[in-house]
PDB file of C-alpha atoms in Angstrom:
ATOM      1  CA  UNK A   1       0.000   0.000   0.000  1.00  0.00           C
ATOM      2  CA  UNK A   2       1.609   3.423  -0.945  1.00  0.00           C
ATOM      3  CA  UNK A   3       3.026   5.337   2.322  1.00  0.00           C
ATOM      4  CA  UNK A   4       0.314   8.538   1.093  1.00  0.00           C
ATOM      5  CA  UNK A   5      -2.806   5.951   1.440  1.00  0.00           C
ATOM      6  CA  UNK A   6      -1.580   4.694   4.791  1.00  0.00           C
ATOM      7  CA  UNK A   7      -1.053   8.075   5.990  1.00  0.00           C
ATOM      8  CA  UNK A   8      -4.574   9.358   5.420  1.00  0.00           C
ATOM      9  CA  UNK A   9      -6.200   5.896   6.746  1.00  0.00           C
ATOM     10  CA  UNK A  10      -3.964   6.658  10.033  1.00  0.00           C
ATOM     11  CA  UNK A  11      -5.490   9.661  10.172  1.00  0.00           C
ATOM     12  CA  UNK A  12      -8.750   9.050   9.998  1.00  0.00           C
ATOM     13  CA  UNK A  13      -8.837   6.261  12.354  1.00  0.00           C
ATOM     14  CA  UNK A  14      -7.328   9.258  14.803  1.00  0.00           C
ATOM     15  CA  UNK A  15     -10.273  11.085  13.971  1.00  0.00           C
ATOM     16  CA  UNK A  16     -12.708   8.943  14.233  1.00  0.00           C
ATOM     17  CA  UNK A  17     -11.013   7.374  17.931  1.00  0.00           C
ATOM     18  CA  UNK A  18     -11.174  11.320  18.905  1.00  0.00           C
ATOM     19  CA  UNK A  19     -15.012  11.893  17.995  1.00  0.00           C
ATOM     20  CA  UNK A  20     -15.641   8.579  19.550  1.00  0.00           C
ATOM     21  CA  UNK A  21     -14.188   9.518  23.003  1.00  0.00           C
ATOM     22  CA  UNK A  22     -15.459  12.887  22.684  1.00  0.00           C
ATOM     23  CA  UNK A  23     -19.197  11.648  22.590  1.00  0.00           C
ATOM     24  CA  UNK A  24     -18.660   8.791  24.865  1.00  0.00           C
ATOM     25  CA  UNK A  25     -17.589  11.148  27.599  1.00  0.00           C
ATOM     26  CA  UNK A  26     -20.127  13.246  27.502  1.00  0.00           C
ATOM     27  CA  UNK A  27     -20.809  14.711  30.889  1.00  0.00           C
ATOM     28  CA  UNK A  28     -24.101  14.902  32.523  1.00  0.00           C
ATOM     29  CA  UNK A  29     -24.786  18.233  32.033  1.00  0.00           C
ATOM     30  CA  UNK A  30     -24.504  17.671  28.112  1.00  0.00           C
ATOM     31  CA  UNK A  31     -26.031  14.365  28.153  1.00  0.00           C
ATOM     32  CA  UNK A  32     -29.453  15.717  29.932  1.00  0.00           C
ATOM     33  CA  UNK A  33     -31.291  19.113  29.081  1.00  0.00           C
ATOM     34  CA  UNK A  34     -34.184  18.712  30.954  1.00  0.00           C
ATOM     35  CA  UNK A  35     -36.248  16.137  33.176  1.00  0.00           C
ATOM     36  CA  UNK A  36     -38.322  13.735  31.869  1.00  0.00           C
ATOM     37  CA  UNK A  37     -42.198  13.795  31.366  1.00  0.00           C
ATOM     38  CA  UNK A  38     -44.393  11.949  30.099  1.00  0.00           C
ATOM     39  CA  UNK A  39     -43.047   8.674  28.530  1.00  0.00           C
ATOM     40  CA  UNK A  40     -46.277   7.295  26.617  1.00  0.00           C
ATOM     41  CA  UNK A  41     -48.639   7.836  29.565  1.00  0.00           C
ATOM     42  CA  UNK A  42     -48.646   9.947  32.541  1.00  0.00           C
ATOM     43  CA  UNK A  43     -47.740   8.465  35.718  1.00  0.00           C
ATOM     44  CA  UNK A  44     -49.735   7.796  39.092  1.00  0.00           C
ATOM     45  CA  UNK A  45     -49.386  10.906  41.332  1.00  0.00           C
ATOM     46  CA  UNK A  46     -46.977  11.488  44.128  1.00  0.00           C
ATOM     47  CA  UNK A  47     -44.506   9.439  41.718  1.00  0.00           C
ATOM     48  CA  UNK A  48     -41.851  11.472  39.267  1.00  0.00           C
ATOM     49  CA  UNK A  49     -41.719  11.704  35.948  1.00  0.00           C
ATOM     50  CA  UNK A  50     -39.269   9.165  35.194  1.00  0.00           C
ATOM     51  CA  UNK A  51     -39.040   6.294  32.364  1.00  0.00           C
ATOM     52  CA  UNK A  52     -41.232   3.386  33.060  1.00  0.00           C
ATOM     53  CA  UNK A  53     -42.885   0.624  31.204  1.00  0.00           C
ATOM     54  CA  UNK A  54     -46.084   2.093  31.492  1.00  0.00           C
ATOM     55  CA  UNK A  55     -47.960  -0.945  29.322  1.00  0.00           C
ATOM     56  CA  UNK A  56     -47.071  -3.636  26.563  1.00  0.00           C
ATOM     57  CA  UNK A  57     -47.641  -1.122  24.092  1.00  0.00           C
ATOM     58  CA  UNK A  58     -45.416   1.337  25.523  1.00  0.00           C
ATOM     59  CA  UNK A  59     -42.695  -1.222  25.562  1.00  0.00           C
ATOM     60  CA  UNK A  60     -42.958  -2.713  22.152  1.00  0.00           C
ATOM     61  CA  UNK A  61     -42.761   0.956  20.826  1.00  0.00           C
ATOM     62  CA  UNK A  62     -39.683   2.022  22.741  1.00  0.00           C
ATOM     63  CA  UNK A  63     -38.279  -1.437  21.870  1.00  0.00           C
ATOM     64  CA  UNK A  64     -39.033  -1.053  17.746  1.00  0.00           C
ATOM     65  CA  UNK A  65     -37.995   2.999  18.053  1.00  0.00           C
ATOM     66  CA  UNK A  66     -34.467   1.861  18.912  1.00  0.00           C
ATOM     67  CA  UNK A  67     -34.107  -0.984  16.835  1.00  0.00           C
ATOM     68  CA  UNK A  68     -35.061   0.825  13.964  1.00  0.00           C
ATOM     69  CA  UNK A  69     -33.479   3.795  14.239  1.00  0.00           C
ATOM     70  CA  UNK A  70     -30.260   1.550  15.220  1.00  0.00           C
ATOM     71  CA  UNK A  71     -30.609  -0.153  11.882  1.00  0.00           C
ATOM     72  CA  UNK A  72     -30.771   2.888   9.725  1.00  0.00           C
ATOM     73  CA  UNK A  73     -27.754   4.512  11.144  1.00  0.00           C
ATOM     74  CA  UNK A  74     -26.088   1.145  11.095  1.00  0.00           C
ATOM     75  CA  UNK A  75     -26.900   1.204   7.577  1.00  0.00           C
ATOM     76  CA  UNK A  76     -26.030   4.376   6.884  1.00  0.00           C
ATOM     77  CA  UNK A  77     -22.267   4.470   8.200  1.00  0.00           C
ATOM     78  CA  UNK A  78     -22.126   0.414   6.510  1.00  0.00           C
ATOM     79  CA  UNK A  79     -22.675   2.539   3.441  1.00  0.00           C
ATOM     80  CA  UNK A  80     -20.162   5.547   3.906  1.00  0.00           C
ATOM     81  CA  UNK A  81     -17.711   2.690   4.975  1.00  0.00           C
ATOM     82  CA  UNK A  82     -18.438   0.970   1.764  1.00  0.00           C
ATOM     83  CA  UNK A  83     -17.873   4.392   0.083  1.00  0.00           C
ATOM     84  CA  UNK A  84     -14.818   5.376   1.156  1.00  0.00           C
ATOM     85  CA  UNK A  85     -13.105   1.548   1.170  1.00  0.00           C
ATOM     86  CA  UNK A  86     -13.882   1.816  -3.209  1.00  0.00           C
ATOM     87  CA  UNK A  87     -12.110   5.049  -3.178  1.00  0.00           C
ATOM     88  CA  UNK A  88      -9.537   4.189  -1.418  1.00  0.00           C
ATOM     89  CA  UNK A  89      -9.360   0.666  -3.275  1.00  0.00           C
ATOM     90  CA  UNK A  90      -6.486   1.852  -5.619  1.00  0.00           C
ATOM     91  CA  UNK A  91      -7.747  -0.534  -8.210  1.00  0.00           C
ATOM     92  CA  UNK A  92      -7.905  -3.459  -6.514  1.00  0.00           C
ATOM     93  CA  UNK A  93     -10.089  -5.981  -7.449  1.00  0.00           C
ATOM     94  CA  UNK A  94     -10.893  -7.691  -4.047  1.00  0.00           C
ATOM     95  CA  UNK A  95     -11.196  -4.748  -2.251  1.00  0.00           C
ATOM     96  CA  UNK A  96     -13.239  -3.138  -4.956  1.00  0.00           C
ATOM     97  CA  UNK A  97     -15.722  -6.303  -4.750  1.00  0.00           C
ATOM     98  CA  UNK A  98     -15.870  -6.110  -0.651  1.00  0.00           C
ATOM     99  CA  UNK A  99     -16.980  -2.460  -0.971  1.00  0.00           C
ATOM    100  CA  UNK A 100     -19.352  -3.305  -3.647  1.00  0.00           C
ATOM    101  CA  UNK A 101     -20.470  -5.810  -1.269  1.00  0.00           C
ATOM    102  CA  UNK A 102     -20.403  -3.543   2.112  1.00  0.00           C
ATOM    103  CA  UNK A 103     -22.619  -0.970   0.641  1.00  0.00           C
ATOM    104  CA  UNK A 104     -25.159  -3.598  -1.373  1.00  0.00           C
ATOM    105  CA  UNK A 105     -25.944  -5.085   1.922  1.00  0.00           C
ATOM    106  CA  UNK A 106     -26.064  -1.582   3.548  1.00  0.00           C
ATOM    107  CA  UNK A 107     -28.524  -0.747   1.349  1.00  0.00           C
ATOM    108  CA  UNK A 108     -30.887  -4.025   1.647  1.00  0.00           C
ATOM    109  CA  UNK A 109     -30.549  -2.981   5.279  1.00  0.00           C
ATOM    110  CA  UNK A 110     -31.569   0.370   5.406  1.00  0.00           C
ATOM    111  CA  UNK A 111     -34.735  -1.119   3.099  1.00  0.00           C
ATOM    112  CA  UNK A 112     -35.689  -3.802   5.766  1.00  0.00           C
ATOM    113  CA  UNK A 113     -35.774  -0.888   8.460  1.00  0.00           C
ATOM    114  CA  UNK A 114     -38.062   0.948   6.167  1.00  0.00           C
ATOM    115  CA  UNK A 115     -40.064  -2.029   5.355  1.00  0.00           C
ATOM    116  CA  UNK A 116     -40.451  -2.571   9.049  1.00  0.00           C
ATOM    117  CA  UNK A 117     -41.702   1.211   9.565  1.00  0.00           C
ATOM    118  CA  UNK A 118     -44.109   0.551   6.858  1.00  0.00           C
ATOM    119  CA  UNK A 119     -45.673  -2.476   8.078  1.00  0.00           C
ATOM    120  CA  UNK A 120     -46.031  -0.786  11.524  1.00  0.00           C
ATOM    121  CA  UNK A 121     -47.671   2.102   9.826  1.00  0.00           C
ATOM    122  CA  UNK A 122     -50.082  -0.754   8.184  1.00  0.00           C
ATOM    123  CA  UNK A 123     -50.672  -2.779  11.206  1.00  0.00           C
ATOM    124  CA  UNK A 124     -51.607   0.741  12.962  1.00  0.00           C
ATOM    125  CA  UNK A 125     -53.983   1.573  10.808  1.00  0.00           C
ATOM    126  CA  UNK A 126     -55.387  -1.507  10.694  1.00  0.00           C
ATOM    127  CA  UNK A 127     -55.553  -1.675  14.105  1.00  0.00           C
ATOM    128  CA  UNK A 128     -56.207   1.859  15.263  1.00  0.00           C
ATOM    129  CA  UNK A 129     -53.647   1.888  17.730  1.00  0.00           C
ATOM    130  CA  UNK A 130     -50.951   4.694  16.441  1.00  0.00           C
ATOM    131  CA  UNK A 131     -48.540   4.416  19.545  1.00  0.00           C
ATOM    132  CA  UNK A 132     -46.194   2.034  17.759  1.00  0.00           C
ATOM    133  CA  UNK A 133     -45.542   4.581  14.988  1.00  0.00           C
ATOM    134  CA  UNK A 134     -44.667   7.149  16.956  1.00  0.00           C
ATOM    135  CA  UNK A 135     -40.238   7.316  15.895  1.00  0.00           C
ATOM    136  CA  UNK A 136     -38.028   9.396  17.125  1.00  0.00           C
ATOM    137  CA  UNK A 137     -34.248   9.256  17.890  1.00  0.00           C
ATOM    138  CA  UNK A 138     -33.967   8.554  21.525  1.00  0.00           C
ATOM    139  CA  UNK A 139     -32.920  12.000  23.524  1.00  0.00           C
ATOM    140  CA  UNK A 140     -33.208  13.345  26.929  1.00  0.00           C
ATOM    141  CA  UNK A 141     -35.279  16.229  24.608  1.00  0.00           C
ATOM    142  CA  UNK A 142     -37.863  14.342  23.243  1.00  0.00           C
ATOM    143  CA  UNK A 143     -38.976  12.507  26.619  1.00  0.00           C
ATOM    144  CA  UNK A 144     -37.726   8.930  25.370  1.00  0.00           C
TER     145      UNK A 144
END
């Protein structure tokens, strides 16, 4: 591998170690905005507003929120991973074919997550009961 190729991989593997650390040592005050309220029903008084498992349907959405969102964002760095391993390929043929191959299967991923949101939003309004389609990225912001 030529000594410029190496060089820029080096760096960003610093780069991405740094941003890693950075947002895995996140202190309190920067991890939480505000207190929590109201996670998919209220709670009984005299209790705080805290994250519970209010109900089976509470559960199964918070459950199928992360999962979901965890598989598109899986999918979407597969993809940039697949993206930048072609460029940096230099013409090789196997590495060339794994990239191919990283950001093919990215891509059937990031269609099964939006399958799954679909058939939620089916099954909801087949069912009447919208709580399960309710996605959002989990944050101390949105009440999740």
């Amino acid at each position: 591998m030529k000594p410029a190729i190496k060089k820029i991989i080096r760096q960003l593997n610093v780069s991405a170690t740094m941003l890693a650390v950075y947002f895995l040592a996140a202190t309190p005050a920067q991890a939480q905005t505000r207190a929590w309220s109201g996670v998919c029903v209220g709670s009984a008084e005299g209790q705080q507003d805290v994250a519970t498992l209010q109900g089976l349907e509470c559960l199964i959405a918070n459950v199928f929120t992360v999962i979901i969102t965890i598989i598109g964002l899986a999918g979407f760095v597969m993809f940039v991973v697949g993206a930048i391993t072609w460029m940096l390929s230099g013409g090789d043929t196997g590495k060339l074919q794994s990239a191919k191959g990283s950001m093919t299967y990215a891509v059937i991923g990031m269609v099964v997550a939006l399958s799954a949101f679909i058939i939620l939003n089916l099954i909801a309004s087949f069912t009447g009961i919208s709580l399960i389609t309710q996605f959002r990225i989990p944050s101390s912001d949105s009440g999740l």
